Short mmCIF file of C-alpha atoms in Angstrom, two decimals:
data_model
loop_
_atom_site.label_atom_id
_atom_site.label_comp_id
_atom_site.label_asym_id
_atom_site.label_seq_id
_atom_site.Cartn_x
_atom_site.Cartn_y
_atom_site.Cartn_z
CA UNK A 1 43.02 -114.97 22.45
CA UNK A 2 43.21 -119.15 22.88
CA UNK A 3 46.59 -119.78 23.18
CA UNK A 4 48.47 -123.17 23.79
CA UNK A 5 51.82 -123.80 25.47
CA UNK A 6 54.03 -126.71 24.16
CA UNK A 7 56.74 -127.99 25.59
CA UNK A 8 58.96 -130.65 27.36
CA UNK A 9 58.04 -130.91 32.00
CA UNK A 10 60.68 -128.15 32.89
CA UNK A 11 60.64 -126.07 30.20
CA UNK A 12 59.15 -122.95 31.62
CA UNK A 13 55.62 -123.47 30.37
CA UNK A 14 53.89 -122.85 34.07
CA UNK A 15 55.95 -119.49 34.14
CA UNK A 16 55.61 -117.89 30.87
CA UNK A 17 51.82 -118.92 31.54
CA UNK A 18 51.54 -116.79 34.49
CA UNK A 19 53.26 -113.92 32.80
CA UNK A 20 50.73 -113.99 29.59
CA UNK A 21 47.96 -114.09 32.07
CA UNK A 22 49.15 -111.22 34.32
CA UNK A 23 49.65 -109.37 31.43
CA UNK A 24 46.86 -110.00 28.89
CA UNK A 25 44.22 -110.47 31.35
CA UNK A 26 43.02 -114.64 30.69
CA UNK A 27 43.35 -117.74 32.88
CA UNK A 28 46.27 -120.31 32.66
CA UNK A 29 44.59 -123.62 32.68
CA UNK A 30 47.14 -126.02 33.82
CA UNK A 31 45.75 -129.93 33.87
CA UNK A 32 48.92 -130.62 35.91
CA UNK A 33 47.50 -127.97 39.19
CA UNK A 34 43.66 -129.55 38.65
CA UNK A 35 45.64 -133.48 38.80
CA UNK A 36 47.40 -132.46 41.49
CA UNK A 37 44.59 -130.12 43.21
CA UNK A 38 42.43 -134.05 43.19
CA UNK A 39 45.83 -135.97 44.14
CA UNK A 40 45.94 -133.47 47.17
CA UNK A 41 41.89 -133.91 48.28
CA UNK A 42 42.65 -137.54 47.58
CA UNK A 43 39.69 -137.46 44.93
CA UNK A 44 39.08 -141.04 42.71
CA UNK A 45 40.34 -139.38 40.33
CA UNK A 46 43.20 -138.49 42.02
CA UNK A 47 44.62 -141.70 43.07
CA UNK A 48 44.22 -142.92 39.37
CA UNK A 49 46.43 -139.64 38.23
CA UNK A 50 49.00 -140.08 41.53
CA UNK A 51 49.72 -144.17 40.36
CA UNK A 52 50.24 -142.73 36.68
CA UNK A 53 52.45 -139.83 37.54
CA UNK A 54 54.81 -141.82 40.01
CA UNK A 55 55.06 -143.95 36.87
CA UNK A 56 55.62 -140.80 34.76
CA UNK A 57 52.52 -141.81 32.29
CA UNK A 58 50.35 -139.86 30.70
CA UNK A 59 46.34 -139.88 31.77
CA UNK A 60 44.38 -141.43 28.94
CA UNK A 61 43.09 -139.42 26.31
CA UNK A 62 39.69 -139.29 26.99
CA UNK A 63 39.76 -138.81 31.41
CA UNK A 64 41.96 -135.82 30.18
CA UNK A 65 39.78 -134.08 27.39
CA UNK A 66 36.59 -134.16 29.42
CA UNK A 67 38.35 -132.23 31.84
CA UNK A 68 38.90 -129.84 29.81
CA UNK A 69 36.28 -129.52 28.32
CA UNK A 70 34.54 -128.81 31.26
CA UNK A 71 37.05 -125.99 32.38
CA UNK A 72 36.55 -124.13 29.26
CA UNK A 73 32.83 -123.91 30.02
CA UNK A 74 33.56 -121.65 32.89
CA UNK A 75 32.73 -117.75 32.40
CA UNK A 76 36.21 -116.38 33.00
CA UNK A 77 37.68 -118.32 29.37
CA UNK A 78 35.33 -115.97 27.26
CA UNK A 79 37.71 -113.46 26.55
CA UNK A 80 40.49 -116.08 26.30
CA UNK A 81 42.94 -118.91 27.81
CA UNK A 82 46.56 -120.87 28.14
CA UNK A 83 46.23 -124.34 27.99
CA UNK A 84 49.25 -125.48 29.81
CA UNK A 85 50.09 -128.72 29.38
CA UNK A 86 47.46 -129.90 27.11
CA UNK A 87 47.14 -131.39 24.20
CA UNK A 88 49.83 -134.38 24.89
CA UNK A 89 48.58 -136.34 22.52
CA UNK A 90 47.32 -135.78 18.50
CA UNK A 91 43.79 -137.39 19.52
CA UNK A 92 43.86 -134.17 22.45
CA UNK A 93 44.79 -132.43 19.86
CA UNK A 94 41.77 -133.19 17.61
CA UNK A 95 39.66 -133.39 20.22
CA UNK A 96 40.00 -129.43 21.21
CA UNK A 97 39.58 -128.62 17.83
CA UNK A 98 35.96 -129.63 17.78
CA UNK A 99 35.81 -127.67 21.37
CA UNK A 100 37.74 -124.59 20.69
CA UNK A 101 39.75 -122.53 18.50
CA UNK A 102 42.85 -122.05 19.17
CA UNK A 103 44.66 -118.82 17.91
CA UNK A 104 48.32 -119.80 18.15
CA UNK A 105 50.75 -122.39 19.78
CA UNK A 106 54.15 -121.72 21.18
CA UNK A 107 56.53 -124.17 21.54
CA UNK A 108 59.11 -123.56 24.16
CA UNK A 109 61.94 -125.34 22.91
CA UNK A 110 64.29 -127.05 25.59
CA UNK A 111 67.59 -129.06 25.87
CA UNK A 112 66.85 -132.05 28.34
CA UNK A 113 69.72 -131.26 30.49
CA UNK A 114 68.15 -128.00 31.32
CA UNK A 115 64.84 -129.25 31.79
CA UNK A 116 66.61 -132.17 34.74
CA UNK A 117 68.10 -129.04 36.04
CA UNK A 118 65.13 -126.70 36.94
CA UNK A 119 62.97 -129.73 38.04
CA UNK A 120 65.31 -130.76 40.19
CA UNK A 121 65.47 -127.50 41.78
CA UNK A 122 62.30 -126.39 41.60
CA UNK A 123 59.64 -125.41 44.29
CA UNK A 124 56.56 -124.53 43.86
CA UNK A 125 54.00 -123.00 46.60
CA UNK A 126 51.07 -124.45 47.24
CA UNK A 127 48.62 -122.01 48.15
CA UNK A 128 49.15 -119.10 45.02
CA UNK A 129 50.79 -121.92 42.62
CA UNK A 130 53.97 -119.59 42.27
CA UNK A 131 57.69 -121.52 41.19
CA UNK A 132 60.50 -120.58 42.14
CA UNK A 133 63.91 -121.87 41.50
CA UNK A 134 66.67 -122.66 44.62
CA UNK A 135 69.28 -121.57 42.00
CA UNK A 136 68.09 -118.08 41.96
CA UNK A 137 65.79 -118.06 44.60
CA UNK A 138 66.67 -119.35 47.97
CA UNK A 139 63.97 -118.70 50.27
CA UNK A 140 61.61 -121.25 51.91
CA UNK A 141 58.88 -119.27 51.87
CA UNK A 142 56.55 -117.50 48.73
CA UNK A 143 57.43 -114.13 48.05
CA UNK A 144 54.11 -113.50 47.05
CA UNK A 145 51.74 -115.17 49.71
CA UNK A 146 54.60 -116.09 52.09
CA UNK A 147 53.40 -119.45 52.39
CA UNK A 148 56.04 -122.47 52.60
CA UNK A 149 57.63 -123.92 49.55
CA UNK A 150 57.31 -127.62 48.67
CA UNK A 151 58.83 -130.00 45.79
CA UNK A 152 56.63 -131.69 44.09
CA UNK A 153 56.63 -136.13 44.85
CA UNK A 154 57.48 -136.39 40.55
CA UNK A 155 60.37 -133.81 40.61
CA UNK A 156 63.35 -136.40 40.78
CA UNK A 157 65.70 -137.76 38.67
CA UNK A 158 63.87 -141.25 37.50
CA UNK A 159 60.81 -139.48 36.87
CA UNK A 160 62.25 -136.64 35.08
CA UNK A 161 63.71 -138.85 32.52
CA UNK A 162 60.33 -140.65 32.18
CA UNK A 163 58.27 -137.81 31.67
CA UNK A 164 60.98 -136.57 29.43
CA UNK A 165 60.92 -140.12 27.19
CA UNK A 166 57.25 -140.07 27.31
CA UNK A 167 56.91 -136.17 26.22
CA UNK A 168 59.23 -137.44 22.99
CA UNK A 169 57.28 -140.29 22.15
CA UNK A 170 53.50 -138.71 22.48
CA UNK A 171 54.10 -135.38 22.14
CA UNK A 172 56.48 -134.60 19.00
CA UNK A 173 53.03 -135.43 16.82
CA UNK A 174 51.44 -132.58 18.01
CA UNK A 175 53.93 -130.29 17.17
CA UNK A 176 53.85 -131.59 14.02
CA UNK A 177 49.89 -131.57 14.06
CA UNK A 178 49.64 -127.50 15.02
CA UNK A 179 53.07 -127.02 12.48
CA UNK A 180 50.75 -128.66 9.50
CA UNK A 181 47.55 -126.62 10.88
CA UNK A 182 50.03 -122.67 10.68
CA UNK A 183 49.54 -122.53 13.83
CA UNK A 184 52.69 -123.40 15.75
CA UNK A 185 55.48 -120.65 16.97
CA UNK A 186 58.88 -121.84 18.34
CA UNK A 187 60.56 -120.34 20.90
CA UNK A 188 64.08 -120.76 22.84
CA UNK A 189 63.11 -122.07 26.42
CA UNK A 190 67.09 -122.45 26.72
CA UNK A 191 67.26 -118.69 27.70
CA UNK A 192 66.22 -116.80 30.93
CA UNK A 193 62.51 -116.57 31.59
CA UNK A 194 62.58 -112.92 31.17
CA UNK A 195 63.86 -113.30 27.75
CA UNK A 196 61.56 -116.10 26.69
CA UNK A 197 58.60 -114.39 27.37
CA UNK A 198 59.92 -111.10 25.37
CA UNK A 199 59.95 -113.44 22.23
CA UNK A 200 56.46 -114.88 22.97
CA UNK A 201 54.87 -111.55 23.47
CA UNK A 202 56.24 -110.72 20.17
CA UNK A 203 54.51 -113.31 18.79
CA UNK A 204 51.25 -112.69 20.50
CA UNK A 205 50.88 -109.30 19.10
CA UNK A 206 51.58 -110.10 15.37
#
């Protein structure tokens, strides 16, 4: 199954994607962990994507898609993936079409107030790419891998609001592109994570 996830930074995206892949068995393909995986090994690439997401801009169109496109060439997408966090754009959007087909797009639908919230208490750990919240969590450390929590340079307030804006702006088309294609399912990301991923796994096995 080649599933999307849609929605605004902070909407729970990166942890409903680790659910469906624990429990159907497929990769989460996250273009945020491969920018920030280059941003980290200072990479060309990475500097461009660092400048841009201090900014809280979007990478162009087509830097993004070839990325992608390689990624789904690897042997562990054949039975399936998450794309989290791509398409952003409808010329993404048309772009994967001509790469893959997708099966079905959720939507996790957020209030920005929320969203501001859980970024700005967010950590995330470095090593296993686990999140965890400090208003339900309030360790230092990964529970999984034990290895020490950071927050990411993008998660404050300014950039929030940018990324935010920009999601708006660029990304409301493609909802509207997968909505005219049957393809798009909405779901409340205003609820507990638990909860949210109870309605998307309903809608994964219709």
């Amino acid at each position: 199954m080649n599933i999307i996830l849609l929605g605004a930074p902070g909407s729970g995206k990166g942890t409903e994607g680790n659910l469906i892949s624990k429990n159907y068995n497929i990769p989460t393909i996250s273009t945020g962990d491969i920018f920030r995986e280059n941003i980290k090994n200072k990479t060309e690439l990475g500097v461009v994507v660092e400048k841009l997401m201090n900014n809280g801009q979007l990478v162009p169109d087509d830097l993004v898609v070839s990325l992608i496109k390689d990624r789904l060439n690897c042997d562990d997408v054949k039975n399936g993936f998450i794309l989290d966090g791509f398409p952003r754009t409808v010329a993404q959007a048309q772009a994967l079409k001509e790469i893959a087909k997708i099966d079905k797009v959720i939507l996790i639908d957020v209030d920005y107030e929320i969203t501001e919230q859980r970024i700005l208490s967010r950590r995330v750990c470095p090593v296993c790419k686990s999140v965890y919240n400090t208003m339900t969590y309030s360790k230092d450390i990964c529970d999984k891998c034990g290895a020490s929590l950071i927050t990411r340079k993008d998660d404050n307030k300014e950039t929030v609001k940018k990324r935010f804006d920009v999601y708006v702006n660029q990304t409301n088309p493609v909802i509207d592109f997968y909505e005219n294609e049957n393809l798009l399912y909405k779901v409340d990301g205003n609820l507990s994570p638990d909860t949210v991923y109870s309605e998307i796994d309903k809608i994964l096995q219709k």
